[in-house]
Short mmCIF file of C-alpha atoms and ligand atoms in Angstrom, two decimals:
data_model
loop_
_atom_site.label_atom_id
_atom_site.label_comp_id
_atom_site.label_asym_id
_atom_site.label_seq_id
_atom_site.Cartn_x
_atom_site.Cartn_y
_atom_site.Cartn_z
CA MET A 185 0.00 0.00 0.00
CA ALA A 186 1.13 3.52 -0.68
CA GLY A 187 1.76 5.39 2.54
CA ALA A 188 2.39 9.00 3.48
CA GLY A 189 5.32 10.40 1.52
CA SER A 190 4.84 7.93 -1.31
CA ASP A 191 2.61 10.02 -3.54
CA PHE A 192 4.22 12.37 -6.07
CA GLU A 193 3.32 14.36 -9.13
CA VAL A 194 6.17 12.81 -11.12
CA VAL A 195 8.47 9.89 -10.36
CA VAL A 196 11.76 9.57 -12.25
CA ILE A 197 12.99 5.99 -12.36
CA GLY A 198 16.80 5.89 -12.39
CA GLY A 199 19.25 8.51 -11.15
CA GLY A 200 21.85 8.53 -13.93
CA ALA A 201 22.63 11.42 -16.29
CA ALA A 202 19.14 11.45 -17.81
CA GLY A 203 17.23 10.94 -14.57
CA VAL A 204 19.18 13.56 -12.65
CA ALA A 205 18.83 16.13 -15.46
CA ALA A 206 15.09 15.42 -15.81
CA ALA A 207 14.40 15.56 -12.08
CA ARG A 208 16.40 18.74 -11.70
CA ARG A 209 14.34 20.42 -14.43
CA LEU A 210 11.07 19.26 -12.80
CA HIS A 211 12.26 20.40 -9.39
CA GLU A 212 13.07 23.85 -10.82
CA ALA A 213 9.52 23.98 -12.26
CA SER A 214 8.23 23.37 -8.69
CA ILE A 215 6.83 19.96 -9.59
CA ARG A 216 6.82 17.51 -6.68
CA CYS A 217 9.06 14.79 -8.03
CA LEU A 218 11.14 11.90 -6.72
CA ILE A 219 14.07 10.01 -8.18
CA VAL A 220 13.76 6.30 -7.44
CA GLU A 221 17.16 4.65 -7.83
CA ALA A 222 18.06 0.99 -7.41
CA ARG A 223 21.68 1.63 -6.39
CA PRO A 224 22.87 3.10 -3.11
CA ARG A 225 24.29 6.05 -5.11
CA LEU A 226 23.29 8.43 -7.90
CA GLY A 227 25.09 8.71 -11.26
CA GLY A 228 24.35 5.31 -12.82
CA ARG A 229 26.92 4.62 -15.53
CA ALA A 230 28.73 7.78 -14.39
CA TRP A 231 30.70 6.70 -11.32
CA THR A 232 33.75 8.33 -9.79
CA VAL A 233 35.74 6.49 -7.10
CA THR A 234 38.82 7.64 -5.20
CA ASP A 235 41.94 5.48 -5.33
CA GLU A 236 44.41 5.05 -2.48
CA SER A 237 46.47 8.03 -3.70
CA GLY A 238 43.42 10.26 -3.70
CA PHE A 239 42.97 10.38 -7.48
CA LYS A 240 39.40 10.51 -8.75
CA LEU A 241 38.86 7.63 -11.18
CA ASP A 242 35.88 7.49 -13.52
CA LEU A 243 34.89 3.85 -13.86
CA GLY A 244 32.11 4.86 -16.26
CA CYS A 245 32.02 7.94 -18.47
CA GLY A 246 35.11 10.12 -18.40
CA TRP A 247 35.11 12.22 -21.58
CA LEU A 248 33.01 15.28 -22.24
CA HIS A 249 32.50 14.52 -25.93
CA SER A 250 31.46 17.44 -28.17
CA ALA A 251 32.70 19.39 -25.20
CA ASP A 252 31.98 22.92 -26.42
CA ARG A 253 28.26 22.08 -26.59
CA ASN A 254 28.19 19.61 -23.70
CA PRO A 255 25.88 20.79 -20.87
CA TRP A 256 27.89 18.92 -18.22
CA VAL A 257 30.78 21.37 -18.70
CA ALA A 258 28.76 24.23 -17.20
CA VAL A 259 27.46 21.95 -14.43
CA ALA A 260 31.02 20.93 -13.54
CA GLN A 261 32.17 24.55 -13.51
CA GLN A 262 29.21 25.59 -11.33
CA HIS A 263 30.39 23.00 -8.81
CA GLY A 264 33.93 24.40 -8.85
CA ALA A 265 35.42 21.48 -10.78
CA THR A 266 38.39 21.83 -13.14
CA ILE A 267 38.01 21.15 -16.86
CA ASP A 268 41.09 19.57 -18.47
CA LYS A 269 41.33 20.36 -22.18
CA THR A 270 44.32 18.15 -23.07
CA PRO A 271 43.56 16.53 -26.45
CA PRO A 272 42.56 12.87 -26.00
CA PRO A 273 45.07 10.10 -26.72
CA TRP A 274 43.12 8.88 -29.76
CA MET A 275 43.71 12.23 -31.47
CA ARG A 276 47.46 12.19 -30.87
CA PRO A 277 50.25 9.87 -32.01
CA ALA A 278 50.41 6.61 -30.04
CA ILE A 279 53.50 5.16 -28.34
CA GLU A 280 55.75 3.95 -31.16
CA LEU A 281 56.83 0.65 -29.57
CA GLY A 282 55.40 -2.08 -31.79
CA PHE A 283 53.56 0.58 -33.79
CA PRO A 284 56.01 2.84 -35.65
CA ARG A 285 54.85 6.29 -36.74
CA ALA A 286 54.69 5.30 -40.44
CA GLU A 287 52.34 2.41 -39.58
CA GLN A 288 50.21 4.71 -37.43
CA ALA A 289 49.82 7.00 -40.43
CA GLU A 290 48.87 4.05 -42.64
CA PHE A 291 46.31 2.91 -40.06
CA GLY A 292 44.93 6.47 -39.81
CA GLN A 293 44.44 6.58 -43.57
CA ALA A 294 42.77 3.15 -43.66
CA MET A 295 40.39 4.15 -40.86
CA GLY A 296 39.64 7.50 -42.51
CA ALA A 297 38.74 5.72 -45.76
CA PHE A 298 36.59 3.21 -43.85
CA PHE A 299 34.69 6.01 -42.09
CA ALA A 300 34.15 7.77 -45.43
CA ARG A 301 32.58 4.59 -46.85
CA LEU A 302 30.37 4.29 -43.75
CA GLU A 303 29.27 7.89 -44.08
CA ALA A 304 28.31 7.46 -47.72
CA ALA A 305 26.40 4.27 -46.90
CA GLY A 306 24.72 5.75 -43.83
CA GLN A 307 22.99 8.41 -45.87
CA GLY A 308 21.10 6.17 -48.28
CA GLY A 309 20.33 2.60 -49.24
CA PRO A 310 19.58 -0.28 -46.91
CA ASP A 311 20.90 -0.33 -43.35
CA THR A 312 23.79 -2.77 -43.06
CA PRO A 313 26.44 -3.75 -40.51
CA GLY A 314 29.55 -1.57 -40.54
CA ALA A 315 31.68 -4.65 -41.30
CA ALA A 316 30.26 -4.66 -44.85
CA PHE A 317 32.57 -1.72 -45.57
CA PHE A 318 35.88 -3.28 -44.61
CA ASP A 319 38.43 -3.36 -47.39
CA PRO A 320 39.12 -7.13 -47.52
CA ALA A 321 42.70 -6.41 -48.62
CA SER A 322 43.47 -4.10 -45.68
CA ARG A 323 45.74 -5.30 -42.87
CA TRP A 324 44.06 -2.82 -40.49
CA ASN A 325 40.57 -4.36 -40.19
CA GLY A 326 41.40 -5.93 -36.81
CA LEU A 327 42.44 -2.63 -35.27
CA ILE A 328 39.53 -0.78 -36.90
CA ASN A 329 37.32 -3.38 -35.20
CA ALA A 330 39.09 -2.72 -31.88
CA VAL A 331 38.23 0.96 -32.27
CA SER A 332 34.57 -0.02 -32.77
CA THR A 333 34.65 -1.94 -29.49
CA HIS A 334 35.72 1.32 -27.84
CA ILE A 335 33.22 3.56 -29.65
CA SER A 336 30.20 1.23 -29.63
CA GLY A 337 31.25 -1.55 -27.25
CA ALA A 338 30.76 -4.00 -30.13
CA GLU A 339 32.50 -5.12 -33.32
CA TRP A 340 31.43 -3.65 -36.66
CA ASP A 341 29.48 -6.76 -37.71
CA ARG A 342 26.87 -5.90 -35.03
CA VAL A 343 26.58 -2.15 -35.55
CA SER A 344 24.05 -0.32 -37.77
CA VAL A 345 25.69 1.97 -40.30
CA ARG A 346 22.65 4.28 -40.38
CA ASP A 347 22.63 4.76 -36.62
CA PHE A 348 26.39 5.26 -36.48
CA ASP A 349 26.14 7.91 -39.17
CA ARG A 350 23.56 9.84 -37.14
CA TYR A 351 25.95 10.19 -34.21
CA ASP A 352 27.09 13.79 -33.97
CA ASP A 353 30.57 14.42 -32.62
CA ASN A 354 32.54 17.60 -33.19
CA GLY A 355 35.89 16.15 -32.11
CA ILE A 356 36.31 18.32 -29.01
CA ASN A 357 36.91 16.17 -25.93
CA TRP A 358 37.60 17.44 -22.41
CA ARG A 359 37.64 15.85 -18.95
CA ILE A 360 36.69 16.76 -15.41
CA VAL A 361 39.61 16.43 -12.98
CA GLU A 362 37.31 15.80 -10.00
CA GLY A 363 35.32 13.21 -11.97
CA PHE A 364 32.36 13.04 -14.34
CA GLY A 365 30.43 10.81 -11.94
CA THR A 366 30.95 13.29 -9.10
CA THR A 367 29.55 16.07 -11.30
CA ILE A 368 26.40 14.21 -12.29
CA ALA A 369 25.64 13.10 -8.74
CA ALA A 370 26.23 16.64 -7.44
CA TYR A 371 23.69 18.02 -9.93
CA ALA A 372 20.97 16.15 -8.02
CA ALA A 373 21.57 18.16 -4.83
CA ASN A 374 18.24 19.16 -3.25
CA VAL A 375 16.24 16.91 -5.58
CA PRO A 376 14.40 14.27 -3.50
CA ALA A 377 15.74 10.80 -4.18
CA MET A 378 15.03 7.35 -2.78
CA LEU A 379 18.13 5.15 -3.07
CA ASP A 380 18.46 1.37 -2.78
CA CYS A 381 14.97 1.17 -4.17
CA GLU A 382 14.70 -1.07 -7.23
CA VAL A 383 11.52 -0.61 -9.27
CA ARG A 384 9.92 -3.93 -10.19
CA GLY A 385 6.75 -2.93 -11.95
CA ILE A 386 4.65 -0.05 -13.24
CA ASP A 387 0.87 -0.44 -13.36
CA HIS A 388 -0.54 2.16 -15.72
CA SER A 389 -4.04 0.68 -15.99
CA GLY A 390 -5.69 3.00 -13.45
CA LYS A 391 -6.19 6.73 -13.01
CA ARG A 392 -2.86 7.07 -11.25
CA LEU A 393 0.37 5.21 -11.91
CA CYS A 394 1.38 2.58 -9.34
CA ILE A 395 5.11 2.05 -9.12
CA GLU A 396 5.98 -1.17 -7.37
CA THR A 397 9.37 -0.94 -5.67
CA ARG A 398 11.50 -2.97 -3.29
CA LYS A 399 10.34 -0.59 -0.55
CA GLY A 400 6.62 -0.54 -1.37
CA VAL A 401 4.25 1.15 -3.80
CA ILE A 402 4.61 4.76 -4.90
CA LEU A 403 1.82 6.65 -6.68
CA ALA A 404 2.37 9.29 -9.34
CA ASP A 405 0.57 11.19 -12.11
CA GLN A 406 3.46 10.69 -14.49
CA VAL A 407 6.62 8.63 -14.64
CA ILE A 408 9.88 9.14 -16.55
CA VAL A 409 11.69 5.83 -17.05
CA THR A 410 15.43 6.31 -17.61
CA VAL A 411 16.83 2.81 -17.05
CA SER A 412 19.19 1.47 -19.74
CA SER A 413 17.81 -0.11 -22.90
CA ALA A 414 19.26 -3.46 -21.77
CA ILE A 415 17.35 -3.27 -18.48
CA LEU A 416 14.13 -2.46 -20.35
CA ALA A 417 14.71 -5.30 -22.84
CA SER A 418 15.36 -7.75 -19.98
CA GLU A 419 11.84 -6.98 -18.66
CA ARG A 420 13.07 -6.71 -15.10
CA ILE A 421 10.51 -3.93 -14.83
CA ARG A 422 7.05 -5.29 -15.64
CA PHE A 423 4.55 -2.97 -17.27
CA ALA A 424 0.83 -3.60 -16.81
CA PRO A 425 -0.61 -3.44 -19.41
CA ALA A 426 2.45 -4.78 -21.21
CA LEU A 427 4.35 -2.58 -23.70
CA PRO A 428 5.66 -5.02 -26.33
CA ALA A 429 6.60 -2.31 -28.88
CA LYS A 430 8.69 -0.54 -26.28
CA ILE A 431 10.47 -3.74 -25.23
CA GLU A 432 11.12 -4.61 -28.88
CA ALA A 433 12.60 -1.15 -29.51
CA ALA A 434 14.86 -1.53 -26.48
CA ALA A 435 16.02 -4.93 -27.75
CA GLY A 436 17.05 -3.30 -31.04
CA LEU A 437 19.38 -1.06 -29.03
CA PRO A 438 21.55 -3.42 -26.97
CA LEU A 439 24.30 -2.12 -24.74
CA GLY A 440 27.78 -2.71 -26.02
CA LEU A 441 30.44 -3.56 -23.49
CA ALA A 442 33.46 -1.49 -22.49
CA ASP A 443 35.28 -1.83 -19.17
CA LYS A 444 38.11 0.25 -17.73
CA LEU A 445 40.91 -1.11 -15.58
CA PHE A 446 43.04 1.37 -13.65
CA MET A 447 46.58 0.35 -12.73
CA SER A 448 49.30 2.15 -10.79
CA LEU A 449 52.53 2.68 -12.72
CA GLU A 450 56.00 2.93 -11.18
CA GLY A 451 58.49 5.16 -12.96
CA ALA A 452 55.66 6.76 -14.90
CA GLU A 453 57.77 9.77 -15.96
CA GLU A 454 59.42 7.58 -18.57
CA PHE A 455 56.23 7.94 -20.58
CA GLU A 456 54.66 11.01 -22.12
CA LYS A 457 51.50 12.21 -20.41
CA ASP A 458 48.11 11.22 -21.89
CA VAL A 459 49.47 8.91 -24.57
CA ARG A 460 48.04 5.63 -25.83
CA LEU A 461 49.59 2.26 -26.56
CA PHE A 462 48.08 -0.59 -28.58
CA ALA A 463 49.69 -3.90 -27.67
CA HIS A 464 48.46 -5.61 -30.84
CA THR A 465 47.63 -3.90 -34.09
CA ASP A 466 46.26 -6.90 -35.96
CA ARG A 467 43.18 -7.86 -33.95
CA ALA A 468 40.03 -6.57 -32.27
CA GLY A 469 40.79 -8.38 -29.00
CA THR A 470 43.38 -5.99 -27.65
CA GLY A 471 43.28 -3.33 -24.95
CA GLY A 472 43.79 0.39 -25.43
CA TYR A 473 46.30 1.54 -22.77
CA HIS A 474 46.11 5.21 -21.85
CA PHE A 475 49.35 6.09 -20.04
CA ARG A 476 49.45 8.85 -17.43
CA PRO A 477 45.87 10.16 -17.65
CA PHE A 478 45.93 13.78 -16.34
CA GLY A 479 49.70 13.20 -15.89
CA ARG A 480 48.97 10.79 -13.00
CA PRO A 481 51.22 7.74 -12.39
CA LEU A 482 48.52 5.41 -13.72
CA ILE A 483 47.45 3.43 -16.76
CA GLU A 484 43.78 3.50 -17.73
CA ALA A 485 43.16 0.40 -19.84
CA TYR A 486 40.07 0.09 -22.03
CA PHE A 487 38.65 -3.29 -23.08
CA GLY A 488 35.63 -3.58 -25.33
CA GLY A 489 33.33 -5.94 -27.20
CA GLN A 490 33.94 -9.66 -27.22
CA GLN A 491 37.33 -9.32 -25.48
CA ALA A 492 35.68 -7.58 -22.52
CA ARG A 493 32.91 -10.21 -22.42
CA GLU A 494 35.45 -13.01 -22.23
CA LEU A 495 37.42 -11.25 -19.49
CA GLU A 496 34.27 -10.57 -17.46
CA ALA A 497 33.41 -14.27 -17.71
CA ASP A 498 36.80 -15.09 -16.19
CA GLY A 499 36.48 -12.60 -13.31
CA GLU A 500 38.01 -9.21 -12.47
CA ARG A 501 41.56 -10.54 -12.05
CA ALA A 502 41.52 -11.71 -15.69
CA PHE A 503 41.61 -8.08 -16.86
CA PHE A 504 44.86 -7.43 -15.03
CA ASP A 505 46.42 -10.72 -16.14
CA PHE A 506 45.51 -9.94 -19.74
CA ALA A 507 46.92 -6.41 -19.44
CA VAL A 508 50.18 -7.76 -18.00
CA SER A 509 50.54 -10.27 -20.81
CA GLU A 510 49.89 -7.62 -23.47
CA LEU A 511 52.08 -4.91 -21.92
CA THR A 512 55.04 -7.18 -21.19
CA GLY A 513 54.84 -8.37 -24.80
CA VAL A 514 55.62 -4.81 -25.90
CA LEU A 515 57.57 -3.36 -22.97
CA GLY A 516 59.50 -6.41 -21.74
CA SER A 517 58.94 -8.86 -18.88
CA ASN A 518 60.28 -6.48 -16.18
CA PHE A 519 57.37 -4.16 -16.87
CA ALA A 520 55.11 -6.55 -14.88
CA LYS A 521 56.82 -5.41 -11.66
CA ARG A 522 55.90 -1.79 -12.30
CA ILE A 523 52.11 -2.14 -12.48
CA LYS A 524 49.46 -3.03 -9.92
CA PRO A 525 45.70 -3.28 -10.34
CA LEU A 526 43.70 -0.50 -8.67
CA ARG A 527 40.06 -0.54 -9.77
CA ILE A 528 37.83 -2.15 -12.38
CA HIS A 529 34.08 -2.37 -12.76
CA CYS A 530 32.40 -5.06 -14.87
CA TRP A 531 29.51 -3.17 -16.49
CA GLY A 532 28.14 -6.23 -18.28
CA GLU A 533 27.56 -8.01 -15.00
CA ASP A 534 26.25 -4.89 -13.28
CA PRO A 535 22.59 -5.78 -12.63
CA PHE A 536 21.42 -2.17 -12.98
CA ALA A 537 23.21 -1.44 -16.27
CA LEU A 538 23.77 -4.79 -18.09
CA GLY A 539 26.37 -3.16 -20.33
CA SER A 540 28.11 0.12 -21.09
CA TYR A 541 26.41 2.13 -23.86
CA SER A 542 23.88 1.51 -26.58
CA TYR A 543 24.39 0.83 -30.26
CA ALA A 544 21.70 -0.03 -32.81
CA LYS A 545 21.58 -3.41 -34.47
CA PRO A 546 21.55 -3.18 -38.30
CA GLY A 547 18.00 -2.29 -39.35
CA PHE A 548 17.06 -0.95 -35.91
CA ALA A 549 18.30 2.66 -36.03
CA ASP A 550 14.77 4.07 -35.82
CA CYS A 551 14.18 2.23 -32.53
CA ARG A 552 15.66 5.25 -30.75
CA ALA A 553 12.59 7.33 -31.72
CA THR A 554 10.21 4.50 -30.77
CA LEU A 555 11.89 4.11 -27.40
CA ALA A 556 11.61 7.85 -26.70
CA GLU A 557 7.87 8.03 -27.54
CA PRO A 558 5.63 8.60 -24.47
CA VAL A 559 2.66 6.37 -23.71
CA ASP A 560 -0.62 8.25 -23.07
CA ASP A 561 1.27 11.38 -21.97
CA ARG A 562 1.84 9.64 -18.61
CA LEU A 563 4.67 7.21 -19.15
CA PHE A 564 7.76 8.92 -20.52
CA PHE A 565 11.11 7.49 -21.53
CA ALA A 566 14.57 9.10 -21.48
CA GLY A 567 18.20 7.99 -21.35
CA GLU A 568 21.13 7.91 -23.74
CA ALA A 569 19.55 5.20 -25.93
CA CYS A 570 16.65 7.58 -26.71
CA SER A 571 18.96 10.17 -28.27
CA ARG A 572 19.08 10.32 -32.08
CA HIS A 573 22.41 12.14 -32.37
CA ASP A 574 24.11 11.91 -28.94
CA PHE A 575 23.35 8.30 -28.00
CA SER A 576 25.80 6.35 -25.86
CA THR A 577 26.92 9.48 -24.00
CA ALA A 578 26.21 11.29 -20.76
CA HIS A 579 25.28 14.49 -22.61
CA GLY A 580 22.86 12.42 -24.71
CA GLY A 581 21.35 11.33 -21.39
CA TRP A 582 21.15 14.97 -20.23
CA HIS A 583 19.42 16.17 -23.42
CA THR A 584 16.80 13.39 -23.43
CA GLY A 585 16.18 13.92 -19.71
CA VAL A 586 15.63 17.66 -20.02
CA ALA A 587 13.55 17.36 -23.22
CA THR A 588 11.34 14.75 -21.55
CA ALA A 589 10.95 16.86 -18.42
CA GLU A 590 9.83 19.76 -20.66
CA ARG A 591 7.20 17.49 -22.23
CA VAL A 592 5.98 16.49 -18.78
CA VAL A 593 5.77 20.13 -17.71
CA ALA A 594 3.79 20.94 -20.90
CA ALA A 595 1.47 17.96 -20.39
CA ARG A 596 0.75 19.07 -16.80
CA ARG A 597 -0.20 22.57 -17.97
CA GLN A 598 -2.89 21.28 -20.37
C1 FAD B 609 33.22 2.25 -19.21
C2 FAD B 609 32.34 3.34 -19.73
C3 FAD B 609 32.91 4.43 -20.36
C4 FAD B 609 32.11 5.45 -20.85
N1 FAD B 609 32.70 6.55 -21.40
C5 FAD B 609 31.94 7.63 -21.72
C6 FAD B 609 32.54 8.86 -22.05
O1 FAD B 609 33.77 8.99 -22.03
N2 FAD B 609 31.73 9.92 -22.33
C7 FAD B 609 30.36 9.82 -22.31
O2 FAD B 609 29.67 10.82 -22.55
N3 FAD B 609 29.76 8.63 -22.00
C8 FAD B 609 30.51 7.56 -21.70
N4 FAD B 609 29.93 6.41 -21.27
C9 FAD B 609 28.47 6.28 -21.37
C10 FAD B 609 27.72 7.06 -20.29
O3 FAD B 609 28.24 6.71 -19.03
C11 FAD B 609 26.24 6.72 -20.37
O4 FAD B 609 25.79 6.90 -21.71
C12 FAD B 609 25.39 7.59 -19.48
O5 FAD B 609 25.95 7.72 -18.21
C13 FAD B 609 24.00 6.97 -19.41
O6 FAD B 609 23.14 7.76 -18.60
P1 FAD B 609 21.61 7.34 -18.49
O7 FAD B 609 20.99 8.22 -17.48
O8 FAD B 609 21.00 7.23 -19.82
O9 FAD B 609 21.64 5.83 -17.93
P2 FAD B 609 22.21 5.25 -16.55
O10 FAD B 609 23.41 5.99 -16.12
O11 FAD B 609 22.33 3.78 -16.71
O12 FAD B 609 21.05 5.58 -15.52
C14 FAD B 609 19.96 4.70 -15.30
C15 FAD B 609 19.79 4.53 -13.82
O13 FAD B 609 18.70 3.62 -13.61
C16 FAD B 609 19.03 2.80 -12.47
N5 FAD B 609 18.19 1.60 -12.52
C17 FAD B 609 18.33 0.50 -13.29
N6 FAD B 609 17.34 -0.37 -13.05
C18 FAD B 609 16.56 0.19 -12.11
C19 FAD B 609 15.36 -0.22 -11.46
N7 FAD B 609 14.77 -1.40 -11.72
N8 FAD B 609 14.83 0.61 -10.52
C20 FAD B 609 15.39 1.82 -10.23
N9 FAD B 609 16.53 2.25 -10.83
C21 FAD B 609 17.08 1.44 -11.78
C22 FAD B 609 20.49 2.54 -12.65
O14 FAD B 609 21.08 2.13 -11.43
C23 FAD B 609 21.01 3.90 -13.13
O15 FAD B 609 21.42 4.70 -12.05
C24 FAD B 609 30.70 5.38 -20.73
C25 FAD B 609 30.13 4.29 -20.08
C26 FAD B 609 30.94 3.28 -19.58
C27 FAD B 609 30.29 2.14 -18.86
#
């Protein structure tokens, strides 16, 4: 039964980038709203932790993509955080060991040509997997696939060309020294939130919406659902009446997988700051090793797609063992003594994410619009997977959250 304090005008399900931005907008419009969040913290796939040296590590999103139009920049600055504008490692030359500069240039050209073919295909004709545009004669297809596991969390044979082409990125990438996760959680200050409160069902058959949670029933006039597309597709939240079109749309937008492992690095000064190393250049199953992020004595390793799935299946330690084997292959066996594992989070096994960020399956690009469509002006949907041009990002989450909150405000005024 709903009790006192469990009746709201609007309930926002999920306190990640989209949920926090939506709830903040509603709160500012003096609408009595509540964030209901399954985790004991806000931020969702944005999560900053502090390592033993006091560094803030982003286990989820770290980059402010399209930074000069990214709303989280202003939020970070309002909270007194520092924006670091060092160009990202993927836009600078990589470490030359095992990957000489001439080969890097060749790879850059091959990837540029591949992206040009994708762009041409994305704008007309049938939707196909990106892998259809590999040059079969190119030696760089493995590494181009590795890049896809970083961008989409999946190899090109799974990714829709049309959807990929709609992604809008202006190439400006900044970071927040104090952490992206910290910023998003801080933006929820003063917005009522119920943590540790998993939502299990939403009954929208009656006059008011009944939200069934781990802590009891909450009533609301309207609900904004911001859980990941993978959570929606898994049907861990039951809708009554059922919403098969919504679930189908979510299933067309699976979450790719990307996991970050942070390691401490002894004698870090030997390496340039913010520089990347690829241990293998002939396969998708290789990590991207970002040396000295922010100049810190660390390595931030990025594992995506099938490689990340296999490592998650073998447990957290497998990430470090894999990193050691790859790095010693390039830097020599003594390098193993210089690195220690600090933090990792397995996003695929995370029960409240079930992956890292959404991509569209070939033929399913228009599912983003279907997912974002409200039901009866009472059940609204937001989150990065609902964004047509900024999907898979925290600013995509922000934009869908705020746009949805505006629709709710408009619907309440009618
Ligand atoms: C390793 C990694 C690296 C990334 N790098 C970047 C990057 O550099 N830049 C960038 O912009 N983006 C990046 N992203 C993606 C970015 O983090 C996400 O796109 C964004 O945070 C998603 O926000 P959201 O609000 O849509 O979803 P979420 O953050 O997933 O929020 C949904 C919320 O719903 C909650 N929830 C789930 N189920 C329930 C339930 N049943 N009841 C109640 N609550 C529930 C979840 O706990 C979560 O808090 C990265 C992600 C990962 C994992």
